[in-house]
């Protein structure tokens, strides 16, 4: 969870934004519920991992087991073939050289593709199981905009208080540290591509 919290902190373009603080605190509390360590990610931790593209060392089997444990409609392995059935219906069948033949069936139209290796299959699965729409105003939003209008003055007061808090030295130190790590990451990425 500490690595996931670091990942969230590095992703945060603010300094640190209140949602990052709240989410980091929530996943920290959930993982150690009742002082019992669990080897499984909670549903929240798994969603945060997938939604933020956390670079966990997933294998297809480990990701499927984690999705299953979290009560998600996980992909199933049957006779050497992964399948995850909703709309669209996907399947992945291993072919020569460790590659995967992916079939996508959407309302009778079938498309196939080839993915090289388990890592690419994991990325496809992460993309499939992550949240795609920002709530509350994503696709299918059914709320009443009067709710947001009523909440806005209180939210604005919180944002103003946070702007005041941002003047404290710890926030500047936070931004400097994050910037240093991201600069190091850029250098490492550039060296890999050279």
PDB file of C-alpha atoms in Angstrom:
ATOM      1  CA  UNK A   1       0.000   0.000   0.000  1.00  0.00           C
ATOM      2  CA  UNK A   2       2.933   2.319   0.587  1.00  0.00           C
ATOM      3  CA  UNK A   3       3.951   1.916  -3.062  1.00  0.00           C
ATOM      4  CA  UNK A   4       0.392   2.649  -4.177  1.00  0.00           C
ATOM      5  CA  UNK A   5       0.351   5.728  -1.947  1.00  0.00           C
ATOM      6  CA  UNK A   6       3.668   6.859  -3.466  1.00  0.00           C
ATOM      7  CA  UNK A   7       2.218   6.283  -6.931  1.00  0.00           C
ATOM      8  CA  UNK A   8      -0.791   8.478  -6.053  1.00  0.00           C
ATOM      9  CA  UNK A   9       1.505  11.184  -4.674  1.00  0.00           C
ATOM     10  CA  UNK A  10       3.627  11.161  -7.828  1.00  0.00           C
ATOM     11  CA  UNK A  11       0.525  11.369 -10.026  1.00  0.00           C
ATOM     12  CA  UNK A  12      -0.901  14.319  -8.129  1.00  0.00           C
ATOM     13  CA  UNK A  13      -0.275  17.474 -10.124  1.00  0.00           C
ATOM     14  CA  UNK A  14      -1.393  19.561  -7.145  1.00  0.00           C
ATOM     15  CA  UNK A  15       0.464  19.979  -3.970  1.00  0.00           C
ATOM     16  CA  UNK A  16      -0.914  17.534  -2.505  1.00  0.00           C
ATOM     17  CA  UNK A  17      -4.563  17.775  -3.515  1.00  0.00           C
ATOM     18  CA  UNK A  18      -7.145  16.953  -0.857  1.00  0.00           C
ATOM     19  CA  UNK A  19      -8.572  14.019  -2.851  1.00  0.00           C
ATOM     20  CA  UNK A  20      -5.082  12.462  -2.967  1.00  0.00           C
ATOM     21  CA  UNK A  21      -4.699  12.846   0.784  1.00  0.00           C
ATOM     22  CA  UNK A  22      -8.154  11.385   1.436  1.00  0.00           C
ATOM     23  CA  UNK A  23      -7.690   8.457  -0.943  1.00  0.00           C
ATOM     24  CA  UNK A  24      -4.238   7.660   0.402  1.00  0.00           C
ATOM     25  CA  UNK A  25      -5.567   7.679   3.973  1.00  0.00           C
ATOM     26  CA  UNK A  26      -8.545   5.510   2.993  1.00  0.00           C
ATOM     27  CA  UNK A  27      -6.477   2.788   1.371  1.00  0.00           C
ATOM     28  CA  UNK A  28      -4.057   2.828   4.302  1.00  0.00           C
ATOM     29  CA  UNK A  29      -6.881   2.275   6.779  1.00  0.00           C
ATOM     30  CA  UNK A  30      -8.671  -0.392   4.748  1.00  0.00           C
ATOM     31  CA  UNK A  31      -5.703  -2.683   4.245  1.00  0.00           C
ATOM     32  CA  UNK A  32      -5.055  -3.097   7.953  1.00  0.00           C
ATOM     33  CA  UNK A  33      -8.626  -3.447   9.099  1.00  0.00           C
ATOM     34  CA  UNK A  34      -9.024  -5.056  12.539  1.00  0.00           C
ATOM     35  CA  UNK A  35      -5.221  -5.301  12.842  1.00  0.00           C
ATOM     36  CA  UNK A  36      -5.273  -8.371  10.578  1.00  0.00           C
ATOM     37  CA  UNK A  37      -3.051  -8.308   7.530  1.00  0.00           C
ATOM     38  CA  UNK A  38      -4.738  -9.572   4.391  1.00  0.00           C
ATOM     39  CA  UNK A  39      -2.750 -10.643   1.341  1.00  0.00           C
ATOM     40  CA  UNK A  40      -5.686  -9.588  -0.838  1.00  0.00           C
ATOM     41  CA  UNK A  41      -6.367  -6.085  -2.032  1.00  0.00           C
ATOM     42  CA  UNK A  42      -9.670  -4.666  -0.920  1.00  0.00           C
ATOM     43  CA  UNK A  43     -12.115  -3.673  -3.626  1.00  0.00           C
ATOM     44  CA  UNK A  44     -11.101  -0.022  -3.118  1.00  0.00           C
ATOM     45  CA  UNK A  45      -7.384  -0.789  -3.317  1.00  0.00           C
ATOM     46  CA  UNK A  46      -7.859  -2.849  -6.459  1.00  0.00           C
ATOM     47  CA  UNK A  47      -9.940  -0.119  -8.105  1.00  0.00           C
ATOM     48  CA  UNK A  48      -7.372   2.549  -7.217  1.00  0.00           C
ATOM     49  CA  UNK A  49      -4.586   0.322  -8.568  1.00  0.00           C
ATOM     50  CA  UNK A  50      -6.368  -0.267 -11.868  1.00  0.00           C
ATOM     51  CA  UNK A  51      -7.777   3.231 -12.291  1.00  0.00           C
ATOM     52  CA  UNK A  52      -4.361   4.853 -11.815  1.00  0.00           C
ATOM     53  CA  UNK A  53      -2.436   2.254 -13.851  1.00  0.00           C
ATOM     54  CA  UNK A  54      -0.337   1.326 -10.804  1.00  0.00           C
ATOM     55  CA  UNK A  55       2.639  -0.674 -12.168  1.00  0.00           C
ATOM     56  CA  UNK A  56       2.087  -3.748 -10.013  1.00  0.00           C
ATOM     57  CA  UNK A  57       3.860  -6.939 -11.104  1.00  0.00           C
ATOM     58  CA  UNK A  58       0.596  -8.548 -12.194  1.00  0.00           C
ATOM     59  CA  UNK A  59       0.361 -11.831 -14.016  1.00  0.00           C
ATOM     60  CA  UNK A  60      -2.919 -12.730 -15.734  1.00  0.00           C
ATOM     61  CA  UNK A  61      -3.545 -15.335 -13.016  1.00  0.00           C
ATOM     62  CA  UNK A  62      -2.833 -12.956 -10.115  1.00  0.00           C
ATOM     63  CA  UNK A  63      -4.980 -10.178 -11.575  1.00  0.00           C
ATOM     64  CA  UNK A  64      -7.864 -12.577 -12.243  1.00  0.00           C
ATOM     65  CA  UNK A  65      -7.631 -13.948  -8.685  1.00  0.00           C
ATOM     66  CA  UNK A  66      -7.593 -10.422  -7.233  1.00  0.00           C
ATOM     67  CA  UNK A  67     -10.619  -9.413  -9.305  1.00  0.00           C
ATOM     68  CA  UNK A  68     -12.435 -12.581  -8.194  1.00  0.00           C
ATOM     69  CA  UNK A  69     -11.560 -11.978  -4.531  1.00  0.00           C
ATOM     70  CA  UNK A  70     -12.842  -8.399  -4.777  1.00  0.00           C
ATOM     71  CA  UNK A  71     -16.196  -9.640  -6.084  1.00  0.00           C
ATOM     72  CA  UNK A  72     -15.643  -8.399  -9.624  1.00  0.00           C
ATOM     73  CA  UNK A  73     -16.696 -10.302 -12.751  1.00  0.00           C
ATOM     74  CA  UNK A  74     -13.208 -11.729 -13.211  1.00  0.00           C
ATOM     75  CA  UNK A  75     -11.855 -13.409 -16.327  1.00  0.00           C
ATOM     76  CA  UNK A  76     -12.024 -17.204 -16.216  1.00  0.00           C
ATOM     77  CA  UNK A  77      -9.480 -19.716 -17.475  1.00  0.00           C
ATOM     78  CA  UNK A  78     -11.119 -22.643 -19.266  1.00  0.00           C
ATOM     79  CA  UNK A  79      -9.142 -25.188 -21.287  1.00  0.00           C
ATOM     80  CA  UNK A  80      -6.154 -22.848 -21.661  1.00  0.00           C
ATOM     81  CA  UNK A  81      -8.249 -19.861 -22.735  1.00  0.00           C
ATOM     82  CA  UNK A  82      -9.092 -16.729 -20.742  1.00  0.00           C
ATOM     83  CA  UNK A  83     -12.563 -15.279 -21.238  1.00  0.00           C
ATOM     84  CA  UNK A  84     -14.408 -12.371 -19.732  1.00  0.00           C
ATOM     85  CA  UNK A  85     -18.009 -12.173 -20.657  1.00  0.00           C
ATOM     86  CA  UNK A  86     -19.938  -8.965 -20.755  1.00  0.00           C
ATOM     87  CA  UNK A  87     -20.388  -6.509 -23.577  1.00  0.00           C
ATOM     88  CA  UNK A  88     -18.137  -6.890 -25.492  1.00  0.00           C
ATOM     89  CA  UNK A  89     -17.132 -10.517 -24.915  1.00  0.00           C
ATOM     90  CA  UNK A  90     -13.356 -11.060 -24.905  1.00  0.00           C
ATOM     91  CA  UNK A  91     -11.226 -14.164 -25.001  1.00  0.00           C
ATOM     92  CA  UNK A  92      -7.481 -14.700 -24.978  1.00  0.00           C
ATOM     93  CA  UNK A  93      -5.896 -17.882 -26.250  1.00  0.00           C
ATOM     94  CA  UNK A  94      -2.157 -18.451 -25.919  1.00  0.00           C
ATOM     95  CA  UNK A  95      -0.387 -19.058 -29.219  1.00  0.00           C
ATOM     96  CA  UNK A  96       3.224 -19.672 -30.225  1.00  0.00           C
ATOM     97  CA  UNK A  97       6.032 -17.836 -28.483  1.00  0.00           C
ATOM     98  CA  UNK A  98       3.951 -16.885 -25.450  1.00  0.00           C
ATOM     99  CA  UNK A  99       1.783 -14.488 -27.470  1.00  0.00           C
ATOM    100  CA  UNK A 100      -1.992 -14.220 -27.086  1.00  0.00           C
ATOM    101  CA  UNK A 101      -4.685 -14.223 -29.754  1.00  0.00           C
ATOM    102  CA  UNK A 102      -7.393 -11.851 -28.539  1.00  0.00           C
ATOM    103  CA  UNK A 103     -10.949 -12.139 -29.841  1.00  0.00           C
ATOM    104  CA  UNK A 104     -13.456  -9.373 -29.245  1.00  0.00           C
ATOM    105  CA  UNK A 105     -17.100 -10.126 -29.978  1.00  0.00           C
ATOM    106  CA  UNK A 106     -19.407  -7.145 -29.800  1.00  0.00           C
ATOM    107  CA  UNK A 107     -22.984  -7.724 -30.920  1.00  0.00           C
ATOM    108  CA  UNK A 108     -21.963 -10.346 -33.442  1.00  0.00           C
ATOM    109  CA  UNK A 109     -18.983  -8.493 -34.878  1.00  0.00           C
ATOM    110  CA  UNK A 110     -15.745 -10.361 -34.123  1.00  0.00           C
ATOM    111  CA  UNK A 111     -12.316  -8.730 -34.235  1.00  0.00           C
ATOM    112  CA  UNK A 112      -9.016 -10.431 -33.471  1.00  0.00           C
ATOM    113  CA  UNK A 113      -5.614  -9.119 -32.454  1.00  0.00           C
ATOM    114  CA  UNK A 114      -2.290 -10.476 -31.293  1.00  0.00           C
ATOM    115  CA  UNK A 115      -0.615  -9.457 -28.044  1.00  0.00           C
ATOM    116  CA  UNK A 116       2.989 -10.322 -27.295  1.00  0.00           C
ATOM    117  CA  UNK A 117       3.379 -11.840 -23.846  1.00  0.00           C
ATOM    118  CA  UNK A 118       1.588 -11.878 -20.520  1.00  0.00           C
ATOM    119  CA  UNK A 119       2.438  -8.247 -19.722  1.00  0.00           C
ATOM    120  CA  UNK A 120       0.447  -7.005 -22.708  1.00  0.00           C
ATOM    121  CA  UNK A 121      -2.470  -9.239 -21.735  1.00  0.00           C
ATOM    122  CA  UNK A 122      -2.343  -7.761 -18.223  1.00  0.00           C
ATOM    123  CA  UNK A 123      -2.439  -4.224 -19.673  1.00  0.00           C
ATOM    124  CA  UNK A 124      -5.501  -5.186 -21.748  1.00  0.00           C
ATOM    125  CA  UNK A 125      -7.187  -6.615 -18.640  1.00  0.00           C
ATOM    126  CA  UNK A 126      -6.316  -3.523 -16.569  1.00  0.00           C
ATOM    127  CA  UNK A 127      -7.793  -1.307 -19.265  1.00  0.00           C
ATOM    128  CA  UNK A 128     -10.939  -3.433 -19.391  1.00  0.00           C
ATOM    129  CA  UNK A 129     -11.524  -3.489 -15.620  1.00  0.00           C
ATOM    130  CA  UNK A 130     -10.605   0.107 -14.759  1.00  0.00           C
ATOM    131  CA  UNK A 131     -13.161   2.867 -14.263  1.00  0.00           C
ATOM    132  CA  UNK A 132     -13.517   4.828 -17.462  1.00  0.00           C
ATOM    133  CA  UNK A 133     -15.727   7.715 -16.486  1.00  0.00           C
ATOM    134  CA  UNK A 134     -15.200  10.462 -13.973  1.00  0.00           C
ATOM    135  CA  UNK A 135     -17.995  10.503 -11.450  1.00  0.00           C
ATOM    136  CA  UNK A 136     -20.353  12.154 -10.691  1.00  0.00           C
ATOM    137  CA  UNK A 137     -20.639  13.681 -14.171  1.00  0.00           C
ATOM    138  CA  UNK A 138     -19.718  10.674 -16.265  1.00  0.00           C
ATOM    139  CA  UNK A 139     -21.834   8.946 -18.862  1.00  0.00           C
ATOM    140  CA  UNK A 140     -25.311   8.247 -17.538  1.00  0.00           C
ATOM    141  CA  UNK A 141     -25.139  10.913 -14.822  1.00  0.00           C
ATOM    142  CA  UNK A 142     -28.571  11.030 -13.216  1.00  0.00           C
ATOM    143  CA  UNK A 143     -27.974  13.601 -10.475  1.00  0.00           C
ATOM    144  CA  UNK A 144     -29.626  16.916  -9.950  1.00  0.00           C
ATOM    145  CA  UNK A 145     -27.323  19.852 -10.696  1.00  0.00           C
ATOM    146  CA  UNK A 146     -29.026  21.712  -7.859  1.00  0.00           C
ATOM    147  CA  UNK A 147     -27.176  19.368  -5.473  1.00  0.00           C
ATOM    148  CA  UNK A 148     -23.807  20.512  -6.831  1.00  0.00           C
ATOM    149  CA  UNK A 149     -24.939  24.150  -6.730  1.00  0.00           C
ATOM    150  CA  UNK A 150     -25.978  23.763  -3.074  1.00  0.00           C
ATOM    151  CA  UNK A 151     -22.671  22.088  -2.181  1.00  0.00           C
ATOM    152  CA  UNK A 152     -20.465  24.561  -4.078  1.00  0.00           C
ATOM    153  CA  UNK A 153     -20.260  27.306  -1.383  1.00  0.00           C
ATOM    154  CA  UNK A 154     -19.061  24.834   1.267  1.00  0.00           C
ATOM    155  CA  UNK A 155     -16.650  23.227  -1.194  1.00  0.00           C
ATOM    156  CA  UNK A 156     -15.300  26.649  -2.123  1.00  0.00           C
ATOM    157  CA  UNK A 157     -14.662  27.359   1.577  1.00  0.00           C
ATOM    158  CA  UNK A 158     -12.701  24.084   1.840  1.00  0.00           C
ATOM    159  CA  UNK A 159     -10.681  24.991  -1.254  1.00  0.00           C
ATOM    160  CA  UNK A 160      -9.915  28.439   0.200  1.00  0.00           C
ATOM    161  CA  UNK A 161      -8.761  26.864   3.472  1.00  0.00           C
ATOM    162  CA  UNK A 162      -6.584  24.441   1.511  1.00  0.00           C
ATOM    163  CA  UNK A 163      -5.028  27.343  -0.421  1.00  0.00           C
ATOM    164  CA  UNK A 164      -4.091  28.892   2.939  1.00  0.00           C
ATOM    165  CA  UNK A 165      -2.685  25.568   4.127  1.00  0.00           C
ATOM    166  CA  UNK A 166      -0.620  25.317   0.929  1.00  0.00           C
ATOM    167  CA  UNK A 167       1.468  28.266   2.147  1.00  0.00           C
ATOM    168  CA  UNK A 168       3.028  26.102   4.871  1.00  0.00           C
ATOM    169  CA  UNK A 169       6.563  24.780   4.239  1.00  0.00           C
ATOM    170  CA  UNK A 170       5.528  21.108   4.222  1.00  0.00           C
ATOM    171  CA  UNK A 171       3.615  21.642   0.992  1.00  0.00           C
ATOM    172  CA  UNK A 172       6.616  23.248  -0.712  1.00  0.00           C
ATOM    173  CA  UNK A 173       8.794  20.360   0.489  1.00  0.00           C
ATOM    174  CA  UNK A 174       6.222  17.892  -0.846  1.00  0.00           C
ATOM    175  CA  UNK A 175       6.266  19.542  -4.280  1.00  0.00           C
ATOM    176  CA  UNK A 176      10.068  19.652  -4.371  1.00  0.00           C
ATOM    177  CA  UNK A 177      10.406  15.991  -3.456  1.00  0.00           C
ATOM    178  CA  UNK A 178       7.827  14.901  -6.024  1.00  0.00           C
ATOM    179  CA  UNK A 179       9.504  17.031  -8.696  1.00  0.00           C
ATOM    180  CA  UNK A 180      12.901  15.480  -7.938  1.00  0.00           C
ATOM    181  CA  UNK A 181      11.564  11.934  -8.281  1.00  0.00           C
ATOM    182  CA  UNK A 182       9.697  12.716 -11.507  1.00  0.00           C
ATOM    183  CA  UNK A 183      12.793  14.384 -12.969  1.00  0.00           C
ATOM    184  CA  UNK A 184      14.771  11.242 -12.128  1.00  0.00           C
ATOM    185  CA  UNK A 185      12.054   9.145 -13.740  1.00  0.00           C
ATOM    186  CA  UNK A 186      12.191  11.218 -16.921  1.00  0.00           C
ATOM    187  CA  UNK A 187      15.968  10.807 -17.092  1.00  0.00           C
ATOM    188  CA  UNK A 188      15.676   7.036 -16.616  1.00  0.00           C
ATOM    189  CA  UNK A 189      12.997   6.825 -19.314  1.00  0.00           C
ATOM    190  CA  UNK A 190      15.104   8.880 -21.742  1.00  0.00           C
ATOM    191  CA  UNK A 191      18.151   6.689 -21.095  1.00  0.00           C
ATOM    192  CA  UNK A 192      16.078   3.561 -21.839  1.00  0.00           C
ATOM    193  CA  UNK A 193      14.916   4.962 -25.179  1.00  0.00           C
ATOM    194  CA  UNK A 194      18.372   6.198 -26.266  1.00  0.00           C
TER     195      UNK A 194
END
